[in-house]
PDB file of C-alpha atoms and ligand atoms in Angstrom:
ATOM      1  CA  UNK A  28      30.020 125.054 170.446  1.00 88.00           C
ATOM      2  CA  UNK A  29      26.978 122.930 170.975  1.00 97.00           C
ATOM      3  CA  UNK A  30      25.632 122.893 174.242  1.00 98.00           C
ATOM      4  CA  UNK A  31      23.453 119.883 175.887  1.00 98.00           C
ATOM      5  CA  UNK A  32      21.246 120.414 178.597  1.00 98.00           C
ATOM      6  CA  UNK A  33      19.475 116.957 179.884  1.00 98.00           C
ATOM      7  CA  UNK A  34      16.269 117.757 181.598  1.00 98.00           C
ATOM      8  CA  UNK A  35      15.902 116.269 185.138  1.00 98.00           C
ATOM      9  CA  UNK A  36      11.909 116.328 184.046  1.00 98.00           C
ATOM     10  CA  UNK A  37      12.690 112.569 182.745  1.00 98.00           C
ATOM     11  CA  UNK A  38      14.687 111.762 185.701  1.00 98.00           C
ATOM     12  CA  UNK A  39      13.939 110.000 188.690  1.00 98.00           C
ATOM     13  CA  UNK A  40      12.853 112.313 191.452  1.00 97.00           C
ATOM     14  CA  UNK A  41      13.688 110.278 194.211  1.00 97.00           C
ATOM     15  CA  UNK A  42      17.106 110.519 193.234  1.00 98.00           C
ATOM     16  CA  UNK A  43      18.157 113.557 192.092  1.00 98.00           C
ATOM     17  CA  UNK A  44      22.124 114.149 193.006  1.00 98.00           C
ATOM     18  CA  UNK A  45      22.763 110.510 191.516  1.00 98.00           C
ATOM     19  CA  UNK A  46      20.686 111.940 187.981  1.00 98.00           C
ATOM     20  CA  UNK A  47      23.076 114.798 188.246  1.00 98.00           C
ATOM     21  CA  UNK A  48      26.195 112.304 188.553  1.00 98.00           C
ATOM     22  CA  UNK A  49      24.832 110.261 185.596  1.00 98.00           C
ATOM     23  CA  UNK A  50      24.997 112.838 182.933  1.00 98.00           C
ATOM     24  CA  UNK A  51      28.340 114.153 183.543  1.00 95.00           C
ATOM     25  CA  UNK A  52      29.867 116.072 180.811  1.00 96.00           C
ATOM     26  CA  UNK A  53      26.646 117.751 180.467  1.00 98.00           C
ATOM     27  CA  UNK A  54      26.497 122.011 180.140  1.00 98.00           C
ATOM     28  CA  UNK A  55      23.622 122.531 182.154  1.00 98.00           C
ATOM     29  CA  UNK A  56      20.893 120.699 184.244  1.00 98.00           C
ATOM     30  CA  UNK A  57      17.761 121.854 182.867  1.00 99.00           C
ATOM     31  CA  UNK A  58      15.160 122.306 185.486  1.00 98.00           C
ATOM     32  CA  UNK A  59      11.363 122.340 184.657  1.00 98.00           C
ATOM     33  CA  UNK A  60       9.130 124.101 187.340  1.00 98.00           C
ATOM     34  CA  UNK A  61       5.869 123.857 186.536  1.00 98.00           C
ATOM     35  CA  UNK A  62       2.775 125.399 189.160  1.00 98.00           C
ATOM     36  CA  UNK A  63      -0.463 123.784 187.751  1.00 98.00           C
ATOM     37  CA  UNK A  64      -1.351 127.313 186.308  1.00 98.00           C
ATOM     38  CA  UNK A  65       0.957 128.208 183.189  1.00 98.00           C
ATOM     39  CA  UNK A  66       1.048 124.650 182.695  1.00 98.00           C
ATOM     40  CA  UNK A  67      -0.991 121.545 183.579  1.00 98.00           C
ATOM     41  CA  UNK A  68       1.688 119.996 185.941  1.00 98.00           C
ATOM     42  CA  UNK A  69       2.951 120.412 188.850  1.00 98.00           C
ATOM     43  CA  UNK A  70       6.882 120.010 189.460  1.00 98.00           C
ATOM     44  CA  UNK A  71       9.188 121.513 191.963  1.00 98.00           C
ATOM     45  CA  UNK A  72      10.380 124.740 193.779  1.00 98.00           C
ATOM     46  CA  UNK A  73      12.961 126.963 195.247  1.00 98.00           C
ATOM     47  CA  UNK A  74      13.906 123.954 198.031  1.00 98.00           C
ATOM     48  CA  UNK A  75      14.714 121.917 195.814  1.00 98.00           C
ATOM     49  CA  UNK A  76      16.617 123.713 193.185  1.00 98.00           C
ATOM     50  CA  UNK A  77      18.625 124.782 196.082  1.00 98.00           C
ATOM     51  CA  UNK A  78      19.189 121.339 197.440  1.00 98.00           C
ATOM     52  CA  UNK A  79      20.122 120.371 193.324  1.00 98.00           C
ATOM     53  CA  UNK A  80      22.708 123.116 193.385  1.00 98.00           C
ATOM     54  CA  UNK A  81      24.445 121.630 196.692  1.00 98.00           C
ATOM     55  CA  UNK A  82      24.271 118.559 194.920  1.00 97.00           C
ATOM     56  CA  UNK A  83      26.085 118.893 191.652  1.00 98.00           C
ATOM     57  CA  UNK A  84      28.936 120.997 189.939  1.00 98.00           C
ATOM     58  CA  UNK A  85      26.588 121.186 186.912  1.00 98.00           C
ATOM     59  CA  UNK A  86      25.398 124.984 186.371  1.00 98.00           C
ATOM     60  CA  UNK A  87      21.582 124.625 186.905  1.00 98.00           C
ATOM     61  CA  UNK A  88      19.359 126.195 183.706  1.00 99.00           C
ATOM     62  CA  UNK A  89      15.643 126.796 185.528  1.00 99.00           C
ATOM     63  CA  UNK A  90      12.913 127.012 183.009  1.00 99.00           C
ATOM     64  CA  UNK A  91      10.006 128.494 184.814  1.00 99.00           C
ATOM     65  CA  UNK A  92       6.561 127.315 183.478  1.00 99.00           C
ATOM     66  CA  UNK A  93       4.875 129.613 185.626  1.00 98.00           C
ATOM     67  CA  UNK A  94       2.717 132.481 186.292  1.00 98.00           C
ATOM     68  CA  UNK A  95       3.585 135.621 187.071  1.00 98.00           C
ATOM     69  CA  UNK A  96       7.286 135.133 187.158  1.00 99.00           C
ATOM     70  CA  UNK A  97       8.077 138.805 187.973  1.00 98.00           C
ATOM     71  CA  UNK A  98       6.951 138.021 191.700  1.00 98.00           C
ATOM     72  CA  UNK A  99       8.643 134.310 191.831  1.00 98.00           C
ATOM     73  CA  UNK A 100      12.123 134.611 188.521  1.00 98.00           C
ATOM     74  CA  UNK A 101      14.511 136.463 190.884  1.00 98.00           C
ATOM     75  CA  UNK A 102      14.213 133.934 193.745  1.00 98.00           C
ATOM     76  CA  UNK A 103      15.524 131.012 191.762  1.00 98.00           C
ATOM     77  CA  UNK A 104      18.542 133.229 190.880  1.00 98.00           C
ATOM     78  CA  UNK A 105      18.979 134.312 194.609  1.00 98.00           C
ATOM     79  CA  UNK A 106      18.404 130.109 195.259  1.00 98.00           C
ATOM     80  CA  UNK A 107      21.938 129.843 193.262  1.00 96.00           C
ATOM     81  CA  UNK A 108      20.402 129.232 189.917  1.00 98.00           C
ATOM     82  CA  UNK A 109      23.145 130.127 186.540  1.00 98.00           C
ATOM     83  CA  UNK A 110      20.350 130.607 183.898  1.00 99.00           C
ATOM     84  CA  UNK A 111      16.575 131.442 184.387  1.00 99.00           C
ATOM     85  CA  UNK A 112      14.097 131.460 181.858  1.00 99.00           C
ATOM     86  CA  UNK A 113      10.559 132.990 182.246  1.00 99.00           C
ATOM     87  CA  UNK A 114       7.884 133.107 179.771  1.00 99.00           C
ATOM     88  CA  UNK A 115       7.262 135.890 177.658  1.00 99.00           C
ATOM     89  CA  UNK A 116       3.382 135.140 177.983  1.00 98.00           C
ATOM     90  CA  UNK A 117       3.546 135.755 181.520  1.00 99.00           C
ATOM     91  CA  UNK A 118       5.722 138.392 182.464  1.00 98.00           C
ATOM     92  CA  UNK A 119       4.352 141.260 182.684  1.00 98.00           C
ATOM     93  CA  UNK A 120       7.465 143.413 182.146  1.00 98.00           C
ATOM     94  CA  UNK A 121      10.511 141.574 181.026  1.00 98.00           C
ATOM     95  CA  UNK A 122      12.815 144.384 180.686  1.00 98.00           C
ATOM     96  CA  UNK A 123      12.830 144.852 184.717  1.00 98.00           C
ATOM     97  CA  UNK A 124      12.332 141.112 185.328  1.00 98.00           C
ATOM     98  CA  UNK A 125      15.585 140.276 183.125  1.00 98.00           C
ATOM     99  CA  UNK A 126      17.627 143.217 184.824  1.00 98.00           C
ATOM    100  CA  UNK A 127      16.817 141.889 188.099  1.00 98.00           C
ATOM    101  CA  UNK A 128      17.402 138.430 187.472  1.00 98.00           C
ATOM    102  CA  UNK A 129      21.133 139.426 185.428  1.00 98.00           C
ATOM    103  CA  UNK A 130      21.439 141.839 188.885  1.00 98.00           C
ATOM    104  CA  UNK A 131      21.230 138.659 190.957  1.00 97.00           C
ATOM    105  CA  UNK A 132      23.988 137.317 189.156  1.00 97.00           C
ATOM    106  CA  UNK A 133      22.315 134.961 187.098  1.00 98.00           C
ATOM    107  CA  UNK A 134      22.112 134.824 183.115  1.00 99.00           C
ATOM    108  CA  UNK A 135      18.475 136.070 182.175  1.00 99.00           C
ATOM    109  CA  UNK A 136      16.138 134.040 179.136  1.00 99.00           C
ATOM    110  CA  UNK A 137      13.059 134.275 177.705  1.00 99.00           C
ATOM    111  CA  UNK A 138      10.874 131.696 176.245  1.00 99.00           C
ATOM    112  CA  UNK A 139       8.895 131.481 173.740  1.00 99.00           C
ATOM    113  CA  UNK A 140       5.473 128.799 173.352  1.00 99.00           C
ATOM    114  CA  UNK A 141       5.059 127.584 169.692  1.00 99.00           C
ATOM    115  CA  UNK A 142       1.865 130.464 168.931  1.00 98.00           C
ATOM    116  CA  UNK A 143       4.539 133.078 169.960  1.00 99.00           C
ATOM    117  CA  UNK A 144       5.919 134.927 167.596  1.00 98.00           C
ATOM    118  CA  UNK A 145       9.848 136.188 167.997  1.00 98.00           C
ATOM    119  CA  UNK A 146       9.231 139.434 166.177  1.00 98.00           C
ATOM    120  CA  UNK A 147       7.247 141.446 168.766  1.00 98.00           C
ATOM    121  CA  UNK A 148      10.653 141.031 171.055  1.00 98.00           C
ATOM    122  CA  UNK A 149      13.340 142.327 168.151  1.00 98.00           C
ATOM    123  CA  UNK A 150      13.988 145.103 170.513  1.00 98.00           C
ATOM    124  CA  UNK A 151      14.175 143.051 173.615  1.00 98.00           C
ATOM    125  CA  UNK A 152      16.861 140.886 172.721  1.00 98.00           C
ATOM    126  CA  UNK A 153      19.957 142.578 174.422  1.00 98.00           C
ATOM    127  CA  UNK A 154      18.600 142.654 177.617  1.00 98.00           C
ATOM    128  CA  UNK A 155      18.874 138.607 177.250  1.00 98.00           C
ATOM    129  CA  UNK A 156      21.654 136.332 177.707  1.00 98.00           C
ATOM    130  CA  UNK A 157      19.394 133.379 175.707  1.00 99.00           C
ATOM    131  CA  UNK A 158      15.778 133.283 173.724  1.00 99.00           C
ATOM    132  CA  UNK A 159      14.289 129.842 174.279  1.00 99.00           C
ATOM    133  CA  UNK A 160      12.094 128.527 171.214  1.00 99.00           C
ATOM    134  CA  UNK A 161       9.705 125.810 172.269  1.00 99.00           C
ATOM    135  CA  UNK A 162       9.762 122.738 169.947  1.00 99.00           C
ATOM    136  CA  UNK A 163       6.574 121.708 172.057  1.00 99.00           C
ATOM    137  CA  UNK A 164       3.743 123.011 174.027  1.00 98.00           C
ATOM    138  CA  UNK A 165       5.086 123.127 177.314  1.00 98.00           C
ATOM    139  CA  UNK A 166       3.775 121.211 180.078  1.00 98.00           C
ATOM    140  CA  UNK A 167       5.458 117.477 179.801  1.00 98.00           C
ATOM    141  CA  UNK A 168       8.222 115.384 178.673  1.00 98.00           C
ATOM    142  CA  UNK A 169       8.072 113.204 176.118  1.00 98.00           C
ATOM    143  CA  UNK A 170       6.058 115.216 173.619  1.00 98.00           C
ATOM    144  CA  UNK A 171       6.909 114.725 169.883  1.00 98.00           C
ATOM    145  CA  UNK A 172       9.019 117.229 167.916  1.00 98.00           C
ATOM    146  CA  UNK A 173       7.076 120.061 166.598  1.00 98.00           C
ATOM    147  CA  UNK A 174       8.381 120.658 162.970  1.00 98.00           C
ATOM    148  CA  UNK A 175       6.925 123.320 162.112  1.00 98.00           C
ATOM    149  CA  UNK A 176       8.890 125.667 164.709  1.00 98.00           C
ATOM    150  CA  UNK A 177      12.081 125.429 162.628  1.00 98.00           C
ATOM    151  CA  UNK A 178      11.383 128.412 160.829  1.00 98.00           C
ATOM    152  CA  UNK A 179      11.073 130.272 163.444  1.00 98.00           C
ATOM    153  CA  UNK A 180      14.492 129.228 165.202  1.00 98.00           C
ATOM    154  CA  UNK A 181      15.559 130.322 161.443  1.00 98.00           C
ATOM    155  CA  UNK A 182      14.251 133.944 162.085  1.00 98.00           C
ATOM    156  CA  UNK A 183      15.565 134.088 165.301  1.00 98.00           C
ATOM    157  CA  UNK A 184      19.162 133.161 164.530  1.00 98.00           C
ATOM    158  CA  UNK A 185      18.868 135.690 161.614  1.00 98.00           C
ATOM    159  CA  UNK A 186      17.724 138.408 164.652  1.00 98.00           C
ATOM    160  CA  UNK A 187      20.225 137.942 166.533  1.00 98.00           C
ATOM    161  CA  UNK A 188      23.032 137.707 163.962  1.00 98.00           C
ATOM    162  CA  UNK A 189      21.234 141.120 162.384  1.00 97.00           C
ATOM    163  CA  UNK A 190      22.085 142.752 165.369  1.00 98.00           C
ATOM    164  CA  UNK A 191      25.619 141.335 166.300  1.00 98.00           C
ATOM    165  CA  UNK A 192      24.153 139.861 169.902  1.00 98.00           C
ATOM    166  CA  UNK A 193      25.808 136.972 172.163  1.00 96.00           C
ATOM    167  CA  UNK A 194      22.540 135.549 172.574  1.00 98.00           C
ATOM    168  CA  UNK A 195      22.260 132.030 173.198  1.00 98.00           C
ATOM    169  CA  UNK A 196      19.196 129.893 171.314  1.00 98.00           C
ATOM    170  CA  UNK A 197      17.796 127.528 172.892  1.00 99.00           C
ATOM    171  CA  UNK A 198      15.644 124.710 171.905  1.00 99.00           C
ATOM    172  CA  UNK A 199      13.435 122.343 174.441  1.00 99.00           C
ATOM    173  CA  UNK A 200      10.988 119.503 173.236  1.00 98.00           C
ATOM    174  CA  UNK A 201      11.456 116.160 171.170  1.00 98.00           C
ATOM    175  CA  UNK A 202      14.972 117.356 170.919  1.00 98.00           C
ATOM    176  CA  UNK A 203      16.396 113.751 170.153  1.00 98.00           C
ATOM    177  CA  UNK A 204      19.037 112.052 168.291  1.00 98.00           C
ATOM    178  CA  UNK A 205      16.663 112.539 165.121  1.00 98.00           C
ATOM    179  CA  UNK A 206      15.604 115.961 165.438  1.00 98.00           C
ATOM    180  CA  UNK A 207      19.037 117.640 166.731  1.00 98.00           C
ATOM    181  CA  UNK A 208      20.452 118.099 163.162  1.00 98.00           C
ATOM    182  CA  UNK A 209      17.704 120.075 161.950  1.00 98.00           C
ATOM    183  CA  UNK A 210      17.703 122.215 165.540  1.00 98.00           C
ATOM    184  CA  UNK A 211      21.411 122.606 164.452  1.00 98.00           C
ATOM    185  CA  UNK A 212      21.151 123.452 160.994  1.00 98.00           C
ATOM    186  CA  UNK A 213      18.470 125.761 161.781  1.00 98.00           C
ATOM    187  CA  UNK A 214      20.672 128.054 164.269  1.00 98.00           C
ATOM    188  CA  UNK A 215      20.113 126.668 167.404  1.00 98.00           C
ATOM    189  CA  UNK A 216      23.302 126.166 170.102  1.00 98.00           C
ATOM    190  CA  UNK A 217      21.722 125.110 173.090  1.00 98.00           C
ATOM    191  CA  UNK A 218      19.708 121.870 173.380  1.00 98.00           C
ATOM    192  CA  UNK A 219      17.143 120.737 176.017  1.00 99.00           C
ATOM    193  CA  UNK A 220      16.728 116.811 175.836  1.00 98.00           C
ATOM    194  CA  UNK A 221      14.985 114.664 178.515  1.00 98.00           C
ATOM    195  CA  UNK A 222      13.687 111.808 177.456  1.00 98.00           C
ATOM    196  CA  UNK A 223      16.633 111.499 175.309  1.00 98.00           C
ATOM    197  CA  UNK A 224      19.305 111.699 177.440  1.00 98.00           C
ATOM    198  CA  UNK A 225      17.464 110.508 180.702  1.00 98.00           C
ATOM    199  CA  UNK A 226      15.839 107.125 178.549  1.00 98.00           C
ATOM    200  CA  UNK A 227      18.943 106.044 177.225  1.00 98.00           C
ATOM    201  CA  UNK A 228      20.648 103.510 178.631  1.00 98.00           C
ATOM    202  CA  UNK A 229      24.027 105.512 179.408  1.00 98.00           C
ATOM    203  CA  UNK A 230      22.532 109.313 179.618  1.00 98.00           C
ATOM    204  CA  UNK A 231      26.129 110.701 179.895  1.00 98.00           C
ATOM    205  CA  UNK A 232      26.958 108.710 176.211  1.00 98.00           C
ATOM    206  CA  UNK A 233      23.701 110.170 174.824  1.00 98.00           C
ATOM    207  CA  UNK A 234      24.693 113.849 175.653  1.00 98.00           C
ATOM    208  CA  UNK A 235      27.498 113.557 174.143  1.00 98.00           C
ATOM    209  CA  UNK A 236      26.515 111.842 171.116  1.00 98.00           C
ATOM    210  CA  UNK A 237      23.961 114.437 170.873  1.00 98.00           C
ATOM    211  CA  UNK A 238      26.573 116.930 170.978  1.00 98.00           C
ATOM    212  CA  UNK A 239      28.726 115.229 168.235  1.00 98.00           C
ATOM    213  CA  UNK A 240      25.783 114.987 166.167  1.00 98.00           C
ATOM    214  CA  UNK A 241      24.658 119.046 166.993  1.00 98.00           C
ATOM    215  CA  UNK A 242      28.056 120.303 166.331  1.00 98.00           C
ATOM    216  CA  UNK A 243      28.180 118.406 162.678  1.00 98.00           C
ATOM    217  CA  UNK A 244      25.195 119.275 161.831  1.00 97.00           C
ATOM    218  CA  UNK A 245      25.991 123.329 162.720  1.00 96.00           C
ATOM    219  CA  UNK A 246      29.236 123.303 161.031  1.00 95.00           C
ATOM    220  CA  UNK A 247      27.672 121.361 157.669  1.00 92.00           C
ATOM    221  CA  UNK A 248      25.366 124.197 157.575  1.00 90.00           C
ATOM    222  CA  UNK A 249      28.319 126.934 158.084  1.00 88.00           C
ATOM    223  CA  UNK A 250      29.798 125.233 155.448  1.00 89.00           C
ATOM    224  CA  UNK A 251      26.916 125.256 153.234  1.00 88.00           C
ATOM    225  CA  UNK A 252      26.583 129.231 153.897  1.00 80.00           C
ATOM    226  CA  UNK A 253      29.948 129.827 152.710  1.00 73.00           C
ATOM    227  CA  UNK A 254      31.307 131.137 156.418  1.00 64.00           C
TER     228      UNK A 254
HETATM  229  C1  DX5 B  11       8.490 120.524 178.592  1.00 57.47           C
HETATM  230  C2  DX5 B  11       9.777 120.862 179.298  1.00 57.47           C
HETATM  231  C3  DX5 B  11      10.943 120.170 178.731  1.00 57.47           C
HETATM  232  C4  DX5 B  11      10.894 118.666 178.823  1.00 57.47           C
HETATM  233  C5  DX5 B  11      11.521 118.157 177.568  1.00 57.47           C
HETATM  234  O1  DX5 B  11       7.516 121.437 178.915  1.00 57.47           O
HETATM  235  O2  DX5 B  11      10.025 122.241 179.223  1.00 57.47           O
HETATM  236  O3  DX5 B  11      12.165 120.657 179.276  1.00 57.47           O
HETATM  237  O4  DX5 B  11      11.567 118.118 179.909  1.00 57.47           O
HETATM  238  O5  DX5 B  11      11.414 116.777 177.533  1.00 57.47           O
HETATM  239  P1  DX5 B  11      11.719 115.962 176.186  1.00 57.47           P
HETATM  240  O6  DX5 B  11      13.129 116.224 175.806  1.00 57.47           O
HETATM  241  O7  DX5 B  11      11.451 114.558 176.582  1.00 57.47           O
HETATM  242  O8  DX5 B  11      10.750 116.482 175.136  1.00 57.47           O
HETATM  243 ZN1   ZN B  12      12.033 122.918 179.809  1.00 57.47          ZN
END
């Protein structure tokens, strides 16, 4: 089952619980914080993920673009978050940091930039409930797709089927209504999309078109595979 995650990063600000209301229907509300350092932008905190979680039904997905996350990841679980993501170039030891973040209730992820390799983490994957693979250099919305990351989505879906896990795969960047199929077909279940879903003119139609077109695509590949 694909899952669609619209990134508030491409919503209006001002206006948050109404961008929630708008994309009904969607898994998650992905949430970008950003602090200037791990990335060149600046976004939003622990208020306000807390205020967004008053605000909606919608399980909130925090991807945290910052520095040292093993000091700042367990506070957005504590703040009511369902999913947080750190980076695996920041944190300094992700074993502990995902224990504590999956002992404060919340799923724990890990994400990946496009230079970082998946291999060095084989052994890490079971203490994660999802690997995110960047389709773009983090930092901003709107980027185009980065092709060239499909293989490794590829390896990681063969990782984590190699060792029989319930990881989820993520994907975040450019994911749009023309780059979701290959996403799909190369093994990935959860999608990040901001500008697509938050630019269209009905964002709740567009995540579920993109989910239409996600699920297709994954089961034409199943297909293909013989399974
Ligand atoms: C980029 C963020 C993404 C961003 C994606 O660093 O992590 O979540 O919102 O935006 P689109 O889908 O427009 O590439
Ligand atoms: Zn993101």
């Amino acid at each position: 089952m694909a899952q669609i995650n619209p990134s508030i990063l491409s919503a209006d600000f001002a206006r948050l619980a109404d961008e929630a209301k708008a994309v009904e229907g969607a898994d998650w509300l992905h949430v970008d914080v950003m602090d200037n350092h791990f990335v060149p932008n600046l976004t939003l905190g622990v208020p306000i993920v807390e205020a967004l979680g008053r605000a909606t039904d919608i399980p909130l997905d925090c991807h945290l673009m910052i520095e040292d996350p093993d000091r700042w990841a367990p506070q957005y679980a504590e703040a009511g978050a369902g999913s947080v993501t750190f980076h695996a170039e920041a944190a300094a030891a992700p074993v502990r940091l995902a224990r504590e973040i999956r002992a404060q209730g919340a799923r724990a992820s890990m994400a990946l930039k496009p230079a970082t390799p998946v291999e060095p983490f084989e052994d890490l994957l079971p203490e994660l409930d999802m690997l995110l693979v960047m389709t773009v250099e983090p930092g901003f919305g709107g980027q185009a797709f980065l092709d060239i990351m499909l293989p490794k989505i590829r390896r990681t879906r063969e990782l984590i089927s190699k060792h029989g896990l319930e990881l989820w795969l993520q994907v975040d960047g450019g994911v749009s209504e023309s780059t979701i199929e290959r996403c799909a077909e190369a093994g990935a279940d959860v999608f990040v999309a901001g500008s697509a879903v938050y630019g269209a003119a009905d964002p709740a139609a567009a995540v579920a078109s993109l989910r239409a077109k996600a699920e297709a695509a994954a089961a034409g590949a199943a297909r293909a595979c013989g399974h």
